[in-house]
Tab-separated table of C-alpha atoms in Angstrom:
chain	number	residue	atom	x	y	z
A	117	UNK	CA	33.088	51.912	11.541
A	118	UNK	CA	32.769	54.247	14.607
A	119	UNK	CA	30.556	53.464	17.311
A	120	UNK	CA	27.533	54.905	17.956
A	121	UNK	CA	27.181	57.396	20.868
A	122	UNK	CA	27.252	56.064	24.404
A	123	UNK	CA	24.193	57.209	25.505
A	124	UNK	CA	22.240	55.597	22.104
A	125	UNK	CA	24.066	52.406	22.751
A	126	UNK	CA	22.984	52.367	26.228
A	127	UNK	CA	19.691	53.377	25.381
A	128	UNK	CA	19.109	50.223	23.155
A	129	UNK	CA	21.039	47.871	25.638
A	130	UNK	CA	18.682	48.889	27.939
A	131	UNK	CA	15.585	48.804	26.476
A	132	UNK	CA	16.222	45.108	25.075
A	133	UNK	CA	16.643	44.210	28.812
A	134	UNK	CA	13.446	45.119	29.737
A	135	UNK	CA	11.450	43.478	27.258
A	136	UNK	CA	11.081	40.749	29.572
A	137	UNK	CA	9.153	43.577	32.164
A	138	UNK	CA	5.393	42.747	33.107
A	139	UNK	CA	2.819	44.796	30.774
A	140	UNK	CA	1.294	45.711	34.285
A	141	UNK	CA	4.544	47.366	35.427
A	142	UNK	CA	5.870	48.675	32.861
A	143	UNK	CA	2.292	50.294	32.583
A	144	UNK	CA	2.212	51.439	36.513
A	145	UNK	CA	5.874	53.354	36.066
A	146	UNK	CA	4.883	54.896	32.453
A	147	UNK	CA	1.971	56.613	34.436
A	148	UNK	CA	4.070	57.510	37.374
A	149	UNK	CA	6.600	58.909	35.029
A	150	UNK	CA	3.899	60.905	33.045
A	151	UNK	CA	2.321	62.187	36.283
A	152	UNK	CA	5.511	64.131	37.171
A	153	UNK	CA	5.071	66.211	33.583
A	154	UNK	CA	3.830	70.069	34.099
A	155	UNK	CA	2.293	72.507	32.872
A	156	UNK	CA	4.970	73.733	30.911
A	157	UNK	CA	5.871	70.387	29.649
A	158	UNK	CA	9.244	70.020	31.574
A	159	UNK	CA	9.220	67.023	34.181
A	160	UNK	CA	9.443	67.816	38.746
A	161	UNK	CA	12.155	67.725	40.251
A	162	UNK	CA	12.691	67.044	44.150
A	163	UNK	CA	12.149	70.810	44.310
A	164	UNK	CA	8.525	70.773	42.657
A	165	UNK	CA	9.398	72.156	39.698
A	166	UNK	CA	10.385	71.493	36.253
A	167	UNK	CA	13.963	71.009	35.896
A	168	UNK	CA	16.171	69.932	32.833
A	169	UNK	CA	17.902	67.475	34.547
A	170	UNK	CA	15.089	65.166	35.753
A	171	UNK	CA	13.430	65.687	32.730
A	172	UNK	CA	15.782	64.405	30.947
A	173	UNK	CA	15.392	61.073	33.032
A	174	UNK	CA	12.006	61.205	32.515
A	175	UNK	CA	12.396	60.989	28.809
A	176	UNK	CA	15.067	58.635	28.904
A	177	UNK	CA	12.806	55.862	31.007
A	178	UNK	CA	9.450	56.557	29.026
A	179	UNK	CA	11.625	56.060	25.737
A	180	UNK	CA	12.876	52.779	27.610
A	181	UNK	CA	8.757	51.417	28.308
A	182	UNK	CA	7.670	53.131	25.324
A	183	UNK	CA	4.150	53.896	23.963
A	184	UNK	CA	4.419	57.680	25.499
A	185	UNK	CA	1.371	59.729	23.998
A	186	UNK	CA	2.629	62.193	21.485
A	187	UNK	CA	1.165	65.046	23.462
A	188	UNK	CA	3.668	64.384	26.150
A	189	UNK	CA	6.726	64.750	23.473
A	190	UNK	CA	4.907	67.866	22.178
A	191	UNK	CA	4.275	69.811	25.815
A	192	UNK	CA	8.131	68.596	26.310
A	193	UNK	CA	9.084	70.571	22.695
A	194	UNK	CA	7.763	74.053	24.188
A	195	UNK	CA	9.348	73.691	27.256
A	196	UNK	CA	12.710	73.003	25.181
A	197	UNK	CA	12.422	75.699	23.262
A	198	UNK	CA	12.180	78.276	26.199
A	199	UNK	CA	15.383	77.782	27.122
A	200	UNK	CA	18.523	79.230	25.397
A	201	UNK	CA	20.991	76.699	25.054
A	202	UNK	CA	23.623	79.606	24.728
A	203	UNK	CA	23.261	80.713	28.691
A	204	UNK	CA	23.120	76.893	30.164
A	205	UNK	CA	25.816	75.057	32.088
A	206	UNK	CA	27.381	72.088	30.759
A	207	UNK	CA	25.173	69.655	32.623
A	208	UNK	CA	22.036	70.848	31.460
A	209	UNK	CA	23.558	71.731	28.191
A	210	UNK	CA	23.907	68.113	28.292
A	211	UNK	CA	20.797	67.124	29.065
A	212	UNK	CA	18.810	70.145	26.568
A	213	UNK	CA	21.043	68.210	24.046
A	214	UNK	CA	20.083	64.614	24.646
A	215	UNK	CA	16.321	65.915	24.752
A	216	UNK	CA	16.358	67.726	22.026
A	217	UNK	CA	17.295	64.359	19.998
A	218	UNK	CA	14.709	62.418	22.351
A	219	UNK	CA	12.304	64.845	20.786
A	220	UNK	CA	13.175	64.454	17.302
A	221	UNK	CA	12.892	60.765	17.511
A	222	UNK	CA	9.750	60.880	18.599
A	223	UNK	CA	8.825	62.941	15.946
A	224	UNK	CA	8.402	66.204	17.895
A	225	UNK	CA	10.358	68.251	15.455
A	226	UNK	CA	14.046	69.324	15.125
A	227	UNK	CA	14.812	71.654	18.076
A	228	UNK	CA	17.911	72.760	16.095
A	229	UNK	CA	16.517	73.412	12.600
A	230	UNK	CA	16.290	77.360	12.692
A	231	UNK	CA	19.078	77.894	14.335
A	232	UNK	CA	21.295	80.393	12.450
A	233	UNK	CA	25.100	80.299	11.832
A	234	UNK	CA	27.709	77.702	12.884
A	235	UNK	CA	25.551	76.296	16.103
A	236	UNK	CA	27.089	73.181	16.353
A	237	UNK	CA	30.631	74.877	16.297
A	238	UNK	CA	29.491	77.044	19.084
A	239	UNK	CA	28.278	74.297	21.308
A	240	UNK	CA	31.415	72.482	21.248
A	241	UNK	CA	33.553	76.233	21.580
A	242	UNK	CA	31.095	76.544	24.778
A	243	UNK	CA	32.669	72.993	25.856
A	244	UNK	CA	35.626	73.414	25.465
A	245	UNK	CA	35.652	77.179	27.822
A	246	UNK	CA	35.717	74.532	30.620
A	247	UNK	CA	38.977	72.646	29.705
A	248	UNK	CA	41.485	72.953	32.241
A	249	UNK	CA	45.550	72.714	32.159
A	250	UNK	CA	45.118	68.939	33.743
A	251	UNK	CA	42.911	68.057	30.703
A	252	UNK	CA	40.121	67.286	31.992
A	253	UNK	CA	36.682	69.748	32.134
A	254	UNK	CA	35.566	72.141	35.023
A	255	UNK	CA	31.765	72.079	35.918
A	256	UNK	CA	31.828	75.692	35.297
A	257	UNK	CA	33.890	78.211	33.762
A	258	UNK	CA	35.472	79.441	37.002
A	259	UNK	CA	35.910	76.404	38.111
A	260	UNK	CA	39.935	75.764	39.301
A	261	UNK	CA	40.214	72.027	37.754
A	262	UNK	CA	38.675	69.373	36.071
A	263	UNK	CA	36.114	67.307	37.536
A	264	UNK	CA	35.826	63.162	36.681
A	265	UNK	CA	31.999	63.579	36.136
A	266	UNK	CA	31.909	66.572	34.195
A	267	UNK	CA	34.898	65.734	31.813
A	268	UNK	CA	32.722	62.131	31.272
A	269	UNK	CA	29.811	64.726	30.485
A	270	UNK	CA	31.194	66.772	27.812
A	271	UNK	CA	33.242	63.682	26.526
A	272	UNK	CA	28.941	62.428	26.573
A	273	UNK	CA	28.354	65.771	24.280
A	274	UNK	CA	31.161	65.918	22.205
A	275	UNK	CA	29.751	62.618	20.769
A	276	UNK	CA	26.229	63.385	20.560
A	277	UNK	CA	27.201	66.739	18.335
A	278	UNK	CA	29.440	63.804	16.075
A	279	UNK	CA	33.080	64.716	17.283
A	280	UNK	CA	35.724	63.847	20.426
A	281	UNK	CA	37.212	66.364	22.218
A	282	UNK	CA	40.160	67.489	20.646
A	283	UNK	CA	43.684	66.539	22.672
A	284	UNK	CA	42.244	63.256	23.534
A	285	UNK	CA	45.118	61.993	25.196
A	286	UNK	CA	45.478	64.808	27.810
A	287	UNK	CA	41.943	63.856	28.819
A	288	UNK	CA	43.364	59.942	29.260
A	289	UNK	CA	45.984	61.344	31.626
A	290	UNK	CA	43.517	63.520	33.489
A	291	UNK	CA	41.235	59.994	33.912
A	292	UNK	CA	44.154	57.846	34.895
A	293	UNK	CA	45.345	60.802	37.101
A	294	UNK	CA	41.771	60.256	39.112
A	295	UNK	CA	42.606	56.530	40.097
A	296	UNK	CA	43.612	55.777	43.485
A	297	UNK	CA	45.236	53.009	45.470
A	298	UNK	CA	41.913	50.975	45.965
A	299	UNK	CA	41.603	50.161	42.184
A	300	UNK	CA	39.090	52.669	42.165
A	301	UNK	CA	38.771	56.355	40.674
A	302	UNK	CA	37.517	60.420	42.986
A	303	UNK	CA	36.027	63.122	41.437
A	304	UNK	CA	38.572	65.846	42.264
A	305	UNK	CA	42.046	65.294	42.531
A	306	UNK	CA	42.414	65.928	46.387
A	307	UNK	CA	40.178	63.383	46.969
A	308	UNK	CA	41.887	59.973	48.665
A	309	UNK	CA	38.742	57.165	49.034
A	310	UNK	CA	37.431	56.005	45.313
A	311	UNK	CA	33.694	56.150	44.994
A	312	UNK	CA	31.502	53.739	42.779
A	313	UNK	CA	29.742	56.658	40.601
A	314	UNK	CA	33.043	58.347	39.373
A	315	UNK	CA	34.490	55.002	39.343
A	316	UNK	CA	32.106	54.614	36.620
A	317	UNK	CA	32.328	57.649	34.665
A	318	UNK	CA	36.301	57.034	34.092
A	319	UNK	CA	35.508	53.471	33.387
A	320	UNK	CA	33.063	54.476	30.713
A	321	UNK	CA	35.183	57.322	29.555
A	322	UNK	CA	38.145	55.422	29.143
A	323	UNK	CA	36.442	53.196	26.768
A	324	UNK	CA	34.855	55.238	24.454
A	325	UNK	CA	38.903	56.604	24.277
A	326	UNK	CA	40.468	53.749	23.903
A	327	UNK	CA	42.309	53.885	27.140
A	328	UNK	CA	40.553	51.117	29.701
A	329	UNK	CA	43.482	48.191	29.248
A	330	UNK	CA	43.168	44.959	31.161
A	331	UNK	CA	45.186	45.958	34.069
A	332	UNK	CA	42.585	49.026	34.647
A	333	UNK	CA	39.407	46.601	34.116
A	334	UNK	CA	41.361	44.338	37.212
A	335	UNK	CA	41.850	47.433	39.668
A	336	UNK	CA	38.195	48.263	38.919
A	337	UNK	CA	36.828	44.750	39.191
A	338	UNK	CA	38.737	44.820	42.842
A	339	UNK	CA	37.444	47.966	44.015
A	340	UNK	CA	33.885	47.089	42.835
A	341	UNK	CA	34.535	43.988	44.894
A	342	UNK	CA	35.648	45.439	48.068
A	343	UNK	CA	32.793	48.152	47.515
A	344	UNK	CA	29.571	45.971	47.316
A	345	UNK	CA	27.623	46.208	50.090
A	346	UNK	CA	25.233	43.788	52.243
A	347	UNK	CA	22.141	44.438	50.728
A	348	UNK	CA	22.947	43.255	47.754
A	349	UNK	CA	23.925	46.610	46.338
A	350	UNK	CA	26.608	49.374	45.527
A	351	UNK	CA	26.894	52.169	47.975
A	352	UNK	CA	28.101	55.289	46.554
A	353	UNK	CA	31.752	54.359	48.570
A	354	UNK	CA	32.917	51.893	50.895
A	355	UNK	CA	31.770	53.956	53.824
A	356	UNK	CA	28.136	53.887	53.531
A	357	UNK	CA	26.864	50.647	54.752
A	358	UNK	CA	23.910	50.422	52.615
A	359	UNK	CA	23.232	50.623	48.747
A	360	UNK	CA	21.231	53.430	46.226
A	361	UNK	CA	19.891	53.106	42.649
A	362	UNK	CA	22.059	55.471	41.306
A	363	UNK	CA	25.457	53.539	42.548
A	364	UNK	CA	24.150	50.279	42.326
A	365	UNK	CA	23.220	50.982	38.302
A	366	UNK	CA	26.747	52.964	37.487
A	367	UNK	CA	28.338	49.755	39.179
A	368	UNK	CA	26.429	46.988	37.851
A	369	UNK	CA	26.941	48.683	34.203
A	370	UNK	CA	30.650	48.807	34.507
A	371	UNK	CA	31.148	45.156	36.120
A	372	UNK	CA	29.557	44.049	32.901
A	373	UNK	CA	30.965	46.168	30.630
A	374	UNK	CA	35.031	44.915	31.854
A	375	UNK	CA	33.178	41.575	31.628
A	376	UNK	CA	32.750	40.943	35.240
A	377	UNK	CA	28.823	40.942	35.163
A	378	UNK	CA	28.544	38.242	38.732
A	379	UNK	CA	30.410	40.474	40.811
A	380	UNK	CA	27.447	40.976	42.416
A	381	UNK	CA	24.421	38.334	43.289
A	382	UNK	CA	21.456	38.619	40.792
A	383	UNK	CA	19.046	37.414	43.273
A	384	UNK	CA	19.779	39.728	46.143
A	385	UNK	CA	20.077	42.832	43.801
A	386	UNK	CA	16.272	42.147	42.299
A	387	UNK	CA	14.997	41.979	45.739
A	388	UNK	CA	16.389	44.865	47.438
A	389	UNK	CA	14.903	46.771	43.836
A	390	UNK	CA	11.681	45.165	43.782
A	391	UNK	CA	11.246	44.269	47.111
A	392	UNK	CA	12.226	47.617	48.859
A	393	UNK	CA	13.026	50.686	46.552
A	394	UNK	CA	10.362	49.820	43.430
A	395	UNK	CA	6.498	51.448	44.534
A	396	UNK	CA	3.439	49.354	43.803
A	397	UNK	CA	1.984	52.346	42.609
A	398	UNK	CA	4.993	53.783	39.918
A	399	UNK	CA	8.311	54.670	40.575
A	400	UNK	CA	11.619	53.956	42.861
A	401	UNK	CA	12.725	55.700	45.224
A	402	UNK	CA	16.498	56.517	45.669
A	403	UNK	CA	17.427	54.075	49.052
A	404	UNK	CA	15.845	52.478	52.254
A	405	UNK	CA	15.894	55.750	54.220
A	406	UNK	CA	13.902	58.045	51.031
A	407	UNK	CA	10.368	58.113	51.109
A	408	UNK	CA	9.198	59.237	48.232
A	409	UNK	CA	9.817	58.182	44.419
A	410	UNK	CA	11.332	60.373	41.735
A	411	UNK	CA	12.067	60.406	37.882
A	412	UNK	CA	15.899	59.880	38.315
A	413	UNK	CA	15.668	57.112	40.368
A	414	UNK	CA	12.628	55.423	37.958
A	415	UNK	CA	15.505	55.852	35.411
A	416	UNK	CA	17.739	54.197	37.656
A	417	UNK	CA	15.670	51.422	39.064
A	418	UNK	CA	14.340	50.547	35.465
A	419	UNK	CA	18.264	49.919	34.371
A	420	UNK	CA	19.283	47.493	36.873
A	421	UNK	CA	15.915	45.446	35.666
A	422	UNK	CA	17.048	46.033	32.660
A	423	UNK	CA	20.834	45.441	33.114
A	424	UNK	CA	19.456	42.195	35.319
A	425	UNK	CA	17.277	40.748	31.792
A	426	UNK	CA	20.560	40.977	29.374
A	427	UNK	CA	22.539	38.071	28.306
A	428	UNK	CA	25.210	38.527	30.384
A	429	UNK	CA	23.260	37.982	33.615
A	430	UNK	CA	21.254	35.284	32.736
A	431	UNK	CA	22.133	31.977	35.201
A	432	UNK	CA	25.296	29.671	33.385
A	433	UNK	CA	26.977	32.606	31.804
A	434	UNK	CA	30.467	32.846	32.867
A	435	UNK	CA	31.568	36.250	35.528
C-alpha cells in the first residue's frame, strides 16, 4: 500500500507530539497565530501583509493545536480563491495547494470543485516546465538548473495531486549529485559547504524515492554531528555559531527519521525553545538576535515540541 503524502504524515506525527502541550499554551500560540489573520483572510508576513507562504504556516500550526473557529477557515477560503493558481510560482503553488486541502478538511469547501477541464493534469504540466537537463526542478522557469529545495517542493506536490514525478531516477541522481564531502548536501551545484536545511530536503526526498540507503543515512548522521551547535541547536551550516527554528526542526526531523533521534541533547534543545525563542505572550521568534515572533517560526517552534514529545525522544530509547 503506498504511503500517504509527506506532508499528511508529518502533519499527524506532529500533532500526536504535542498532545502532551499545556492547554494554557497551546491556547496563548492559537491566539497569536489567529491575530496575524487579515482582512482578507490570508495570514502577515514579515512584510505586513498577507502572503501565501506564511499563511500556509499559519494553517499548518492552528491545524496542529486545533479548535480554530470556522470563521477563520472561511475568511482563509476567499482569500484562496482570489488567487489564480494558473499565474503562481511553484512555491506558492505549493503552498495554494496544501491550503486548499487544509480548507477542505476543515470543511471550508473544495477549492477545486468548479474547476473546468483536466486541472489536475495542468498543475503537474506547470511542474514539470521547471525540470531541468540535471533532473532536478528550477525555482522558476528561467531558471539555469535545478535547485535541492525546489525539486523537494514539487516532489512535495506531485504527491499531494496523487502521482511522482515522472523519470524518478534522474531526480535520485540530481539529489545524490547535491552531496558533498562533509556527509552533507547544497542547494545549487556550485555550492562547496553542506547546509542543515537542504541537507534535509534531499534526506526527505530521497526517502519518499526510495533512494536514502544506509551509507547515505551515515554521511548525514556525521554531518548533522559536526553541524550542531552550542546552544543546543542546528545552525543553518557549520559557520554560524548559533542555532534557528527553522534548521534546528529540518535537522532534528531527519536525525530521527535515519533513526538517529539523540544526536542532539533533549534537554538543551527545550530550553533554548522555551527558554529563549518561545514568547509568553504567543509565538517564536526565528533566533536569539530576532525580536519579534512570526507564523513560520510558530510552525517551527511548535515541531521541535512536538518532535521533542514522540516516542523516539522519550529518555531510555536507544539513538
Amino acid at each position: 500500500m503506498a504511503r500517504l503524502p509527506f506532508l499528511v504524515r508529518l502533519h499527524e506525527r506532529l500533532r500526536l507530539g504535542l498532545r502532551g502541550l499545556e492547554v494554557e499554551r497551546q491556547r496563548r500560540h492559537r491566539e497569536f497565530l489567529l491575530s496575524q489573520q487579515q482582512p482578507d483572510g490570508g495570514f502577515r508576513g514579515r512584510e505586513g501583509d498577507s502572503d501565501l507562504y506564511y499563511s500556509a504556516f499559519a494553517v499548518r500550526a492552528l491545524a496542529l493545536l486545533g479548535e480554530a473557529p470556522p470563521t477563520a477557515w472561511s475568511r482563509l477560503s476567499k482569500y484562496l480563491r482570489e488567487h489564480d493558481w494558473r499565474r503562481l510560482g511553484v512555491i506558492d503553488l505549493l503552498n495554494w495547494l496544501s491550503l486548499a486541502v487544509a480548507v477542505q478538511l476543515a470543511g471550508g469547501g473544495d477549492l477545486l470543485a468548479a474547476e473546468a477541464g483536466d486541472w489536475r493534469g495542468e498543475m503537474l504540466a506547470r511542474l514539470e516546465r521547471l525540470r531541468r537537463p540535471d533532473g532536478g526542478y528550477a525555482k522558476s522557469d528561467p531558471g539555469a538548473a535545478g535547485s535541492t529545495y525546489h525539486s523537494f517542493l514539487v516532489l512535495l506536490a506531485y504527491e499531494l495531486l496523487g502521482d511522482l514525478p515522472p523519470r524518478p531516477n534522474a531526480l535520485i541522481q540530481f539529489f545524490y549529485d547535491r552531496q558533498r564531502d562533509d556527509g552533507g548536501f547544497v542547494e545549487i551545484a556550485p555550492m562547496r559547504r553542506s547546509g542543515v536545511n537542504p541537507t534535509a530536503a534531499a534526506a526527505a526526498a530521497l526517502d519518499i524515492l526510495g533512494g536514502l540507503d544506509d551509507e547515505l543515512r551515515d554521511d548525514i548522521r556525521a554531518f548533522l554531528l559536526e553541524t550542531r551547535a552550542d546552544d543546543g541547536g542546528f545552525p543553518a551550516n557549520a559557520r554560524i555559531p548559533f542555532s534557528d527554528g527553522l534548521s534546528t526542526f529540518t535537522g532534528l526531523l531527519t536525525a530521527q527519521d535515519i533513526g538517529s533521534p539523540r544526536i542532539l541533547e533533549i534537554n538543551e534543545v527545550r530550553a533554548l525553545f522555551e527558554e529563549q525563542l518561545e514568547f509568553p505572550t504567543g509565538g517564536f521568534r526565528a533566533a536569539v538576535w530576532d525580536a519579534q515572533a512570526d507564523v513560520e517560526y510558530t510552525f517551527y517552534g511548535l515541531g521541535v515540541l512536538a518532535l521533542l514529545g514522540t516516542e523516539a525522544h522519550q529518555p531510555g530509547k536507544p539513538a
